[in-house]
Short mmCIF file of C-alpha atoms and ligand atoms in Angstrom, two decimals:
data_model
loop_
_atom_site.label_atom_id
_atom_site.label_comp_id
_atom_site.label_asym_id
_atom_site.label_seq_id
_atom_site.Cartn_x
_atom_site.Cartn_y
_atom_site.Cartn_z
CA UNK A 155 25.98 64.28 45.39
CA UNK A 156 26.46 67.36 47.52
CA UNK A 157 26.60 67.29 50.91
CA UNK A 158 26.43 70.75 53.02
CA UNK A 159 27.42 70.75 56.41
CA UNK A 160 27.80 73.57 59.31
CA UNK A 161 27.71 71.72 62.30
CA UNK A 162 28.45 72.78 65.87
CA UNK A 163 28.47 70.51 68.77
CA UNK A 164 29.99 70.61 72.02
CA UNK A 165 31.05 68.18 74.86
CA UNK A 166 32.23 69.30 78.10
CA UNK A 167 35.51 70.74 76.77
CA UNK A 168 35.12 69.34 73.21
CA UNK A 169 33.64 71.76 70.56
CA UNK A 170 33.12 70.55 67.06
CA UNK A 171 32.95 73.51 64.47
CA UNK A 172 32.62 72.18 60.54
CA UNK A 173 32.11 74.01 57.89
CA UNK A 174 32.72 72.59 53.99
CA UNK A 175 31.27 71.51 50.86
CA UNK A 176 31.51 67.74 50.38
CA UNK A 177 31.48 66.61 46.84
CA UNK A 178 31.38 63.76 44.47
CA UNK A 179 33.63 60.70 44.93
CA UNK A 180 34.96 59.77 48.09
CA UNK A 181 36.04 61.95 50.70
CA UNK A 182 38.44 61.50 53.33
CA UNK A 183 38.25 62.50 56.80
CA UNK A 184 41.62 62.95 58.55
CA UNK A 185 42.80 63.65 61.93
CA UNK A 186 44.41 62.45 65.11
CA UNK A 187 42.00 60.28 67.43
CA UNK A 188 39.53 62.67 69.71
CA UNK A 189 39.67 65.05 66.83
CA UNK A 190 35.64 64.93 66.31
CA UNK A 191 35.77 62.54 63.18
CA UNK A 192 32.96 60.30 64.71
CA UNK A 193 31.05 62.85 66.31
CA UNK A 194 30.97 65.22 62.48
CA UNK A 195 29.48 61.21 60.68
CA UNK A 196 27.11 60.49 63.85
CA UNK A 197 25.47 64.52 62.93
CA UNK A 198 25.44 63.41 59.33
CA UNK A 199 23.32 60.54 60.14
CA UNK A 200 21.29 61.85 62.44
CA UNK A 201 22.62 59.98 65.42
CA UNK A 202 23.73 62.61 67.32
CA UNK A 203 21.95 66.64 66.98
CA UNK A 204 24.08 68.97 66.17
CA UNK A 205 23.60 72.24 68.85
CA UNK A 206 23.53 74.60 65.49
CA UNK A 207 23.69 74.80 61.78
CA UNK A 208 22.39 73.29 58.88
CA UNK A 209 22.96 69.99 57.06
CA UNK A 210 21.70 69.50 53.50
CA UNK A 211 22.03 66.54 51.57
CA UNK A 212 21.38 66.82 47.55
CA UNK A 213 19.69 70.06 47.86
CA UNK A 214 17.12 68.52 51.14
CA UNK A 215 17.56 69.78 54.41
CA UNK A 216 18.02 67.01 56.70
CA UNK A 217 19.16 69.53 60.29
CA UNK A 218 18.23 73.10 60.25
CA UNK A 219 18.68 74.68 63.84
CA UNK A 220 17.21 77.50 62.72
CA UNK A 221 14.11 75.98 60.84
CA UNK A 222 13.57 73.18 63.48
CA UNK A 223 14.43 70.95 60.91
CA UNK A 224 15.86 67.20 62.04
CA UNK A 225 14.50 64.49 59.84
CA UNK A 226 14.66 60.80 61.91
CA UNK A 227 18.03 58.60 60.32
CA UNK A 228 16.54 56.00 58.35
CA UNK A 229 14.88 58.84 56.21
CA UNK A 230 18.33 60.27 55.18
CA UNK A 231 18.95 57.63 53.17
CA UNK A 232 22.55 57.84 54.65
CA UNK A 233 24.37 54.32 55.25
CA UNK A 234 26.92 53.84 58.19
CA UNK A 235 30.20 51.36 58.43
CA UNK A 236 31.93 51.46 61.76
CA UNK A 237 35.06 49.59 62.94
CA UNK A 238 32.95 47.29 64.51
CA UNK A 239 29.80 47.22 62.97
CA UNK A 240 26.63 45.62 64.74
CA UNK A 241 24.58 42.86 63.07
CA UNK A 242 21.54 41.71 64.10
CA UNK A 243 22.43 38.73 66.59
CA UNK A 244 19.02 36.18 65.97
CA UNK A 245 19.48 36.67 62.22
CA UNK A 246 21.28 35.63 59.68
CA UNK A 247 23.39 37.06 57.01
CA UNK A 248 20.60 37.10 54.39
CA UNK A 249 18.42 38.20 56.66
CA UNK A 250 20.44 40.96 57.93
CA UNK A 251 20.65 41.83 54.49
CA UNK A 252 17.09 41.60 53.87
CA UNK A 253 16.67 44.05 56.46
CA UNK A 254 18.76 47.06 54.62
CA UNK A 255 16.89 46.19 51.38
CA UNK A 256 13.71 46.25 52.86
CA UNK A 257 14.01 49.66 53.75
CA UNK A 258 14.40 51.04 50.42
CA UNK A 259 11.14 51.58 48.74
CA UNK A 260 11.52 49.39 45.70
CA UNK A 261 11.99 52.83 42.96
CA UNK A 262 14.84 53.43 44.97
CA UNK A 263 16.89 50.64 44.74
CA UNK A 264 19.87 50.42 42.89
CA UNK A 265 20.70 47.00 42.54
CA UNK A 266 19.40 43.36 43.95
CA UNK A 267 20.09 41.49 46.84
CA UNK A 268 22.08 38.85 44.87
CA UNK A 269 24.26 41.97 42.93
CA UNK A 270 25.30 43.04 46.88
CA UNK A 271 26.35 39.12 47.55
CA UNK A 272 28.35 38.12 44.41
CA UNK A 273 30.29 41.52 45.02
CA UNK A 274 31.34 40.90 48.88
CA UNK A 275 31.79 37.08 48.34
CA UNK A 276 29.16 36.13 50.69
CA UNK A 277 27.68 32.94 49.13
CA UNK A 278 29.52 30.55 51.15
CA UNK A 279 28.45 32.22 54.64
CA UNK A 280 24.56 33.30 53.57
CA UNK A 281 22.50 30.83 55.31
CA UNK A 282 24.77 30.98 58.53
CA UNK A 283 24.25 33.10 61.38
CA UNK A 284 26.41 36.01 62.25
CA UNK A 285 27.32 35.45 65.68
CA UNK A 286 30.15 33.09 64.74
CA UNK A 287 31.82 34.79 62.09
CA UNK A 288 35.18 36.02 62.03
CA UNK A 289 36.10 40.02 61.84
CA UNK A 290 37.01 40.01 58.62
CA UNK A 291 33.25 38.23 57.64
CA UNK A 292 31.31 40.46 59.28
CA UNK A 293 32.59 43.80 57.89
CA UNK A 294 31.82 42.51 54.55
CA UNK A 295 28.27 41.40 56.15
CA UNK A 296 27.87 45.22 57.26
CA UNK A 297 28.73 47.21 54.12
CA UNK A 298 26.71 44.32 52.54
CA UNK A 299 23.64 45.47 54.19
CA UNK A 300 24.69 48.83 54.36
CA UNK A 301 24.57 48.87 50.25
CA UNK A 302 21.81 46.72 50.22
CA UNK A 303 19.82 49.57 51.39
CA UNK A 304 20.88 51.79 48.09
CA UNK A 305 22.20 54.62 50.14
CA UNK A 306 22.44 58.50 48.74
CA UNK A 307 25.70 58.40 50.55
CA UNK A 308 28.05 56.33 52.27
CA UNK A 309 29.74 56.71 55.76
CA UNK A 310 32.17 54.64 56.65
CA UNK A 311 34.02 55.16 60.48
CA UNK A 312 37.74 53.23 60.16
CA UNK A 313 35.73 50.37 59.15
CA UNK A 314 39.31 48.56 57.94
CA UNK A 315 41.02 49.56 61.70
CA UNK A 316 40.81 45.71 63.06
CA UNK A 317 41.04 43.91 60.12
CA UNK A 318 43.88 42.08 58.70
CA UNK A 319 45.53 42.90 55.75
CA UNK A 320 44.10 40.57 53.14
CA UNK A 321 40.74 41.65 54.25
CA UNK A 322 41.40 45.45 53.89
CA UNK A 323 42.69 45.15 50.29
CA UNK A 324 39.85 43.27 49.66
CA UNK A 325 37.41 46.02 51.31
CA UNK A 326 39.61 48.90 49.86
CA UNK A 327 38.76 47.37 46.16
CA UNK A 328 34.96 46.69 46.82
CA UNK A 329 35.14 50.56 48.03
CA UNK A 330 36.67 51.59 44.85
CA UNK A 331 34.53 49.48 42.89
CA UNK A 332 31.58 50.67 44.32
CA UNK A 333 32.16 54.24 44.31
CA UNK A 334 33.17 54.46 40.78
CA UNK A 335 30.91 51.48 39.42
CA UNK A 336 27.27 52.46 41.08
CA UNK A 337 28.32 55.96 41.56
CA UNK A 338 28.03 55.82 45.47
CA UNK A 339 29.61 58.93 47.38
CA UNK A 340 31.06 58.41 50.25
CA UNK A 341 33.21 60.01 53.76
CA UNK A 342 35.51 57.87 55.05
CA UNK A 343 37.01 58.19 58.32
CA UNK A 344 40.40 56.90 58.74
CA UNK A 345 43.84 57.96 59.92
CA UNK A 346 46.04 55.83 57.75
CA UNK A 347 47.46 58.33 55.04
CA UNK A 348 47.89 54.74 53.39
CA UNK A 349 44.20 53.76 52.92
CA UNK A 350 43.69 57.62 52.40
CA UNK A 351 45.82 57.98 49.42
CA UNK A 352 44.79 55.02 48.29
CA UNK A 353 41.24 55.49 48.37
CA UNK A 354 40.24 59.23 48.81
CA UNK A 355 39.31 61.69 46.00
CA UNK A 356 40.13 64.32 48.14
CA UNK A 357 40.58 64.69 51.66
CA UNK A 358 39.74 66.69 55.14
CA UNK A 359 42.36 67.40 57.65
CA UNK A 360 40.40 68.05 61.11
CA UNK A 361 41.89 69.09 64.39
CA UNK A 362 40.42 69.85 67.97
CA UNK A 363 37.05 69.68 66.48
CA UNK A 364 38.31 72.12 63.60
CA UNK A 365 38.88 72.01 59.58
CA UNK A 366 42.43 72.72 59.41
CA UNK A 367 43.32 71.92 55.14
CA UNK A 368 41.58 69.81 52.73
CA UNK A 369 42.65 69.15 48.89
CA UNK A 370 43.84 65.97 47.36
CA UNK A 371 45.28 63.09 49.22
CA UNK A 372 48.65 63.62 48.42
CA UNK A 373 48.76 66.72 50.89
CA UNK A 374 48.95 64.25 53.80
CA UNK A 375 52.45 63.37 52.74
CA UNK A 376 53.75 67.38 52.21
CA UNK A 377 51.08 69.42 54.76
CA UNK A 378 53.55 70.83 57.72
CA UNK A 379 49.79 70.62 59.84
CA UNK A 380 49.24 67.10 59.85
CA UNK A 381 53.27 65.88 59.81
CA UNK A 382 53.36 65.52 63.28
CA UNK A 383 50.85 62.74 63.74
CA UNK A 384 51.37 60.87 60.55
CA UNK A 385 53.31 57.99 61.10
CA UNK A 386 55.26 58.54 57.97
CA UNK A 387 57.46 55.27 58.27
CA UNK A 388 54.55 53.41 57.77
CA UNK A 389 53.44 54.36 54.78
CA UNK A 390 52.62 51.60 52.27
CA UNK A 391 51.37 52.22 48.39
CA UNK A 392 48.67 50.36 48.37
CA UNK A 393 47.86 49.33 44.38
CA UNK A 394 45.10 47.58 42.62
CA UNK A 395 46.20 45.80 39.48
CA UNK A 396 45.17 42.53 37.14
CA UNK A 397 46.61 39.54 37.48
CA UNK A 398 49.27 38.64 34.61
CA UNK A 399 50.77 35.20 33.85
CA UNK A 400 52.29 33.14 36.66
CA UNK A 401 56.30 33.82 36.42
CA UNK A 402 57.12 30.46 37.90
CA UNK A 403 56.12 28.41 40.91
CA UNK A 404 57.31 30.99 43.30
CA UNK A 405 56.52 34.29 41.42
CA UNK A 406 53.36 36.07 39.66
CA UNK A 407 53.22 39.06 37.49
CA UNK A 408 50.71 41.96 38.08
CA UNK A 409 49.37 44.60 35.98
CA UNK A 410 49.10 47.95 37.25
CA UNK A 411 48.24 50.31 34.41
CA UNK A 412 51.40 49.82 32.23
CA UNK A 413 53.66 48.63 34.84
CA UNK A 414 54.00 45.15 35.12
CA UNK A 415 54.87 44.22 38.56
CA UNK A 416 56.66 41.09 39.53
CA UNK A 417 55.11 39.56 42.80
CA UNK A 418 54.86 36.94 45.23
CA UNK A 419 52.29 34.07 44.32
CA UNK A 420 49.17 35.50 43.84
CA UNK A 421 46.08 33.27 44.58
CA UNK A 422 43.67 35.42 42.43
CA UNK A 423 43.72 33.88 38.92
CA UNK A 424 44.83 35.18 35.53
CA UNK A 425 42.65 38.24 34.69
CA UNK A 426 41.23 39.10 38.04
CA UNK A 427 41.46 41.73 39.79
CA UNK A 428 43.63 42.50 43.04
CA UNK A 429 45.38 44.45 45.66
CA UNK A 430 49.05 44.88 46.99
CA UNK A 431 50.90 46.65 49.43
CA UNK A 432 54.20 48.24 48.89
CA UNK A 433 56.27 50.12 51.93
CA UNK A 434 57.10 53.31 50.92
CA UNK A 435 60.64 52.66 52.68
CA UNK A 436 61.07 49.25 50.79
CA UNK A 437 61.72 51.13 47.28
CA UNK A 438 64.75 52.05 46.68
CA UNK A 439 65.39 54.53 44.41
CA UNK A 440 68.58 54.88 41.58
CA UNK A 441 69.75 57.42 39.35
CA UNK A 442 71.20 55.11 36.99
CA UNK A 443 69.72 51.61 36.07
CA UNK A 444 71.43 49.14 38.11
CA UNK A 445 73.32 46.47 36.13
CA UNK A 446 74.01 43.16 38.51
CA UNK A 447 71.40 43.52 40.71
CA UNK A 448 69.12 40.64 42.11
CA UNK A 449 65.72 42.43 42.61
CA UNK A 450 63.20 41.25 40.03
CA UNK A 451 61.49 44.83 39.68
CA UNK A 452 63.43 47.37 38.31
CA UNK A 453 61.42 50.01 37.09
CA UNK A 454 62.02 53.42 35.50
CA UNK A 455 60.16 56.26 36.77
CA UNK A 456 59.77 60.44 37.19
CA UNK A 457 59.87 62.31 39.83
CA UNK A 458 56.38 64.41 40.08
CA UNK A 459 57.50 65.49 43.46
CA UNK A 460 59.85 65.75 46.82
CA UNK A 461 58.26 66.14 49.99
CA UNK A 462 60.23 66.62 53.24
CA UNK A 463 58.86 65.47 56.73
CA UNK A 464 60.31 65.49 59.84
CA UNK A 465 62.20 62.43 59.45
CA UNK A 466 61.88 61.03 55.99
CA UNK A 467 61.87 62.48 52.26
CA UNK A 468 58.83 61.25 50.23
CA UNK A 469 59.17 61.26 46.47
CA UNK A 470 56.45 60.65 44.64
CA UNK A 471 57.44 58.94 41.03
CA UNK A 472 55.27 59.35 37.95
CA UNK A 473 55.30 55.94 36.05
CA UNK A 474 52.57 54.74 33.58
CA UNK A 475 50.05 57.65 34.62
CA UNK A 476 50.59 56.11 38.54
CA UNK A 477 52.20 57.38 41.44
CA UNK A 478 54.74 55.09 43.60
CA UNK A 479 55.50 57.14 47.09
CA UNK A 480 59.07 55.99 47.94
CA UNK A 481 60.54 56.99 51.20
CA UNK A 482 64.12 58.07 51.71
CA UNK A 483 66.16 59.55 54.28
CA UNK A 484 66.90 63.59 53.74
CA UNK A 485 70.87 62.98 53.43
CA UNK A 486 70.14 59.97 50.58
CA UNK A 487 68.38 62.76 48.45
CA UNK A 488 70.96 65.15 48.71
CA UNK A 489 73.76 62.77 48.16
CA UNK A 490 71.97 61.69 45.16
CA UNK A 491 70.72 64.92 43.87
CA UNK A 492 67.64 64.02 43.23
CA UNK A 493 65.46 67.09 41.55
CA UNK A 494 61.58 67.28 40.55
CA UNK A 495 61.53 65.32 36.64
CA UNK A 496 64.64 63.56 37.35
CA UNK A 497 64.38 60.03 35.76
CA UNK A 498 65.20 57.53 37.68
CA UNK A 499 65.05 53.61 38.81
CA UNK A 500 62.95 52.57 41.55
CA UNK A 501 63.78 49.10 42.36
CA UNK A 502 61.63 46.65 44.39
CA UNK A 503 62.08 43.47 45.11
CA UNK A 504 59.27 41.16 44.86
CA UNK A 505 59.09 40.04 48.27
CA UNK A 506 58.92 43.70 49.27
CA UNK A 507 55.55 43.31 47.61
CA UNK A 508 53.24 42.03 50.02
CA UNK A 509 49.37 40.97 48.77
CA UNK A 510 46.62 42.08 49.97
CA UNK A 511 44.17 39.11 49.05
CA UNK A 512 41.26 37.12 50.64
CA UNK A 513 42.18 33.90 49.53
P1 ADP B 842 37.34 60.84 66.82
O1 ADP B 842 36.31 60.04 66.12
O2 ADP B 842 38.06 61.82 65.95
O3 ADP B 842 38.31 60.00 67.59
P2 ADP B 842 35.12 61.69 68.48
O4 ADP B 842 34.19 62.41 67.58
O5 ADP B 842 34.74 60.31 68.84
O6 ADP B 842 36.60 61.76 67.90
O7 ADP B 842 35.25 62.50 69.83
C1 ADP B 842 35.58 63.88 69.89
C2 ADP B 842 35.52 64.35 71.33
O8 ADP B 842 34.19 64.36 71.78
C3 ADP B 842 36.29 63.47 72.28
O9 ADP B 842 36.91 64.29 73.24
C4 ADP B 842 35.20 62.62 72.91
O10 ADP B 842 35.56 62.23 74.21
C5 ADP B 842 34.02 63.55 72.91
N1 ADP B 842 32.74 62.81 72.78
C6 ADP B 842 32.34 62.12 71.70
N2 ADP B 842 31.12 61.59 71.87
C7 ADP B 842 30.72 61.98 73.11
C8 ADP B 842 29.54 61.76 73.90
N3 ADP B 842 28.52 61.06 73.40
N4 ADP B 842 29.50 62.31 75.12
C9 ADP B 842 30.53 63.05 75.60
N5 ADP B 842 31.66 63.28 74.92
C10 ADP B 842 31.76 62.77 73.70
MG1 MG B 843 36.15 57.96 65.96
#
């Protein structure tokens, strides 16, 4: 996919100005609230008109200002996740469903309506309607119908902000799975350098309206331009991993490329797939490997990188091809001496490890 985009659009004071090449994958959008993140997706979907410039979308022209060019939304083939998501009140959840498939000319669609079920877990809540469900329920409901439509690209608006935390490592893994497994692009709005890191291919800094970096992820924990709005102490690795034999009644063990992980009890079963959450300021990070030491992950690791904020120092460790974001204070990594390549331990206890799972 290839999305072009040179928007302008102002509001009263507010003046959106975008100009970038968006690209395979997924694509973050970052930037402090009132920054025009909503306003940039709502031009890309034809919600809102842009006052000038040109948006083209694999090679079509869907806004030209100066060709009079503004094809209608549900020809741009674009599909749209917001925080809170509307469903169609008198209708259920297959038939809300039913409506984004039957959009799609038939030629066009990717996979069927049961494929876009199995994959959210809907079976359970298919025949009810939507007007009871919880928040959690009807996200899944709305990217459900959102993909049922086999969209060109994908838009999603901090579509995880109200959701608990099972149900955003749930979402964040369908996302994955999704982009990668039917090849869907997609821009996702969200300012949690967590979910961005997690999730994003490469991100978008924007700022009054403006672009002010974009690159990888990673530059949201190192970029002097976005340090002051991060909230850095809250910065969690979130990490997708299979599920490895139980460890006893209280413990699990989890997969995560060639680390093996020693959690709380996991509900997901041997073999599965799923999601946890580790605090950047929960790892702590050695020199040496600790000898008597109760914490049931001890792990060795490289440093790829240090990263100084305002407050905290974020090193990034290298450790079976994945990166584990630990956050120290500036003193602890001079009193250690920590350098770029240094081995070292990161320990983690497994109650610092916090799931992220539906069940
Ligand atoms: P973000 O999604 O980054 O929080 P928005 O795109 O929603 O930012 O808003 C950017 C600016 O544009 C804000 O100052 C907002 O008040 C203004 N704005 C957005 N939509 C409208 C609108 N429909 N009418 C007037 N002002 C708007
Ligand atoms: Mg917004």
């Amino acid at each position: 996919m290839s999305l072009q985009l040179n928007v302008t659009k102002k509001y009263g004071g507010f003046e959106l100005a975008i100009q970038t090449v968006i690209g395979n994958g997924i694509t973050g959008i970052f930037g402090p609230s009132a920054s025009g993140k909503s306003t940039l997706l709502n031009c890309i979907a034809g919600f809102e008109d842009p006052d000038g410039g040109q948006i083209t979308l694999n090679s079509k022209t869907v806004f030209s200002s100066s060709f009079k060019i503004n094809i209608s939304p549900e020809k741009r083939r674009v599909g749209y996740v917001h925080q809170h998501s509307a469903l169609f009140p008198h209708l259920t959840v297959r038939q809300n469903l039913e409506f984004g498939y039957n959009l799609t000319e038939k030629y066009r669609r990717v996979g069927n309506l049961e494929d876009v079920v199995h994959l959210l877990q809907l079976e359970q809540i298919i025949e009810r309607g939507v007007t009871h469900l919880s928040g959690g329920e009807r996200q899944r409901v709305a990217l459900a119908r959102s993909l049922a439509a086999s969209p060109d690209l994908l838009l999603l608006d901090e579509p995880l902000a109200s959701l608990d935390l099972p149900f955003r490592g749930f979402i964040l893994e369908k996302l994955r799975e999704v982009s990668r497994g039917w090849n869907l692009d997609m821009v996702y709005v969200s300012h949690s350098v967590s979910e961005m890191i997690a999730l994003a291919d490469s991100v978008i800094v924007i700022r009054n309206g403006m672009k002010v970096v974009e690159g990888n992820a990673s530059l949201l924990l190192n970029n002097s331009s976005v340090a002051d709005y991060v909230d850095y102490g809250s910065f969690e690795n979130i990490l997708q991993g299979v599920v490895d034999d139980s460890v006893d009644e209280n413990l699990s063990a989890l997969t995560i490329g060639d680390v093996r992980l020693i959690t709380p009890k996991l509900a997901a079963e041997k073999g599965k797939q799923t999601t946890v959450s580790i605090k950047a300021s929960d790892i702590i990070v050695s020199k040496y490997l600790p000898a008597a030491i109760s914490a049931r992950n001890i792990l060795k690791a490289n440093i790829a990188s240090i990263n100084h904020s305002e407050n905290s120092t974020f090193i990034d460790c290298e450790i079976g091809g994945r990166v584990l974001t630990a956050a120290l204070t500036r003193q602890s990594v001079l009193d250690l001496g920590l350098r770029t390549s240094d081995e070292v331990y990161l320990i983690i206890k497994a109650t610092s490890v916090i799931p992220m799972e539906l069940y």
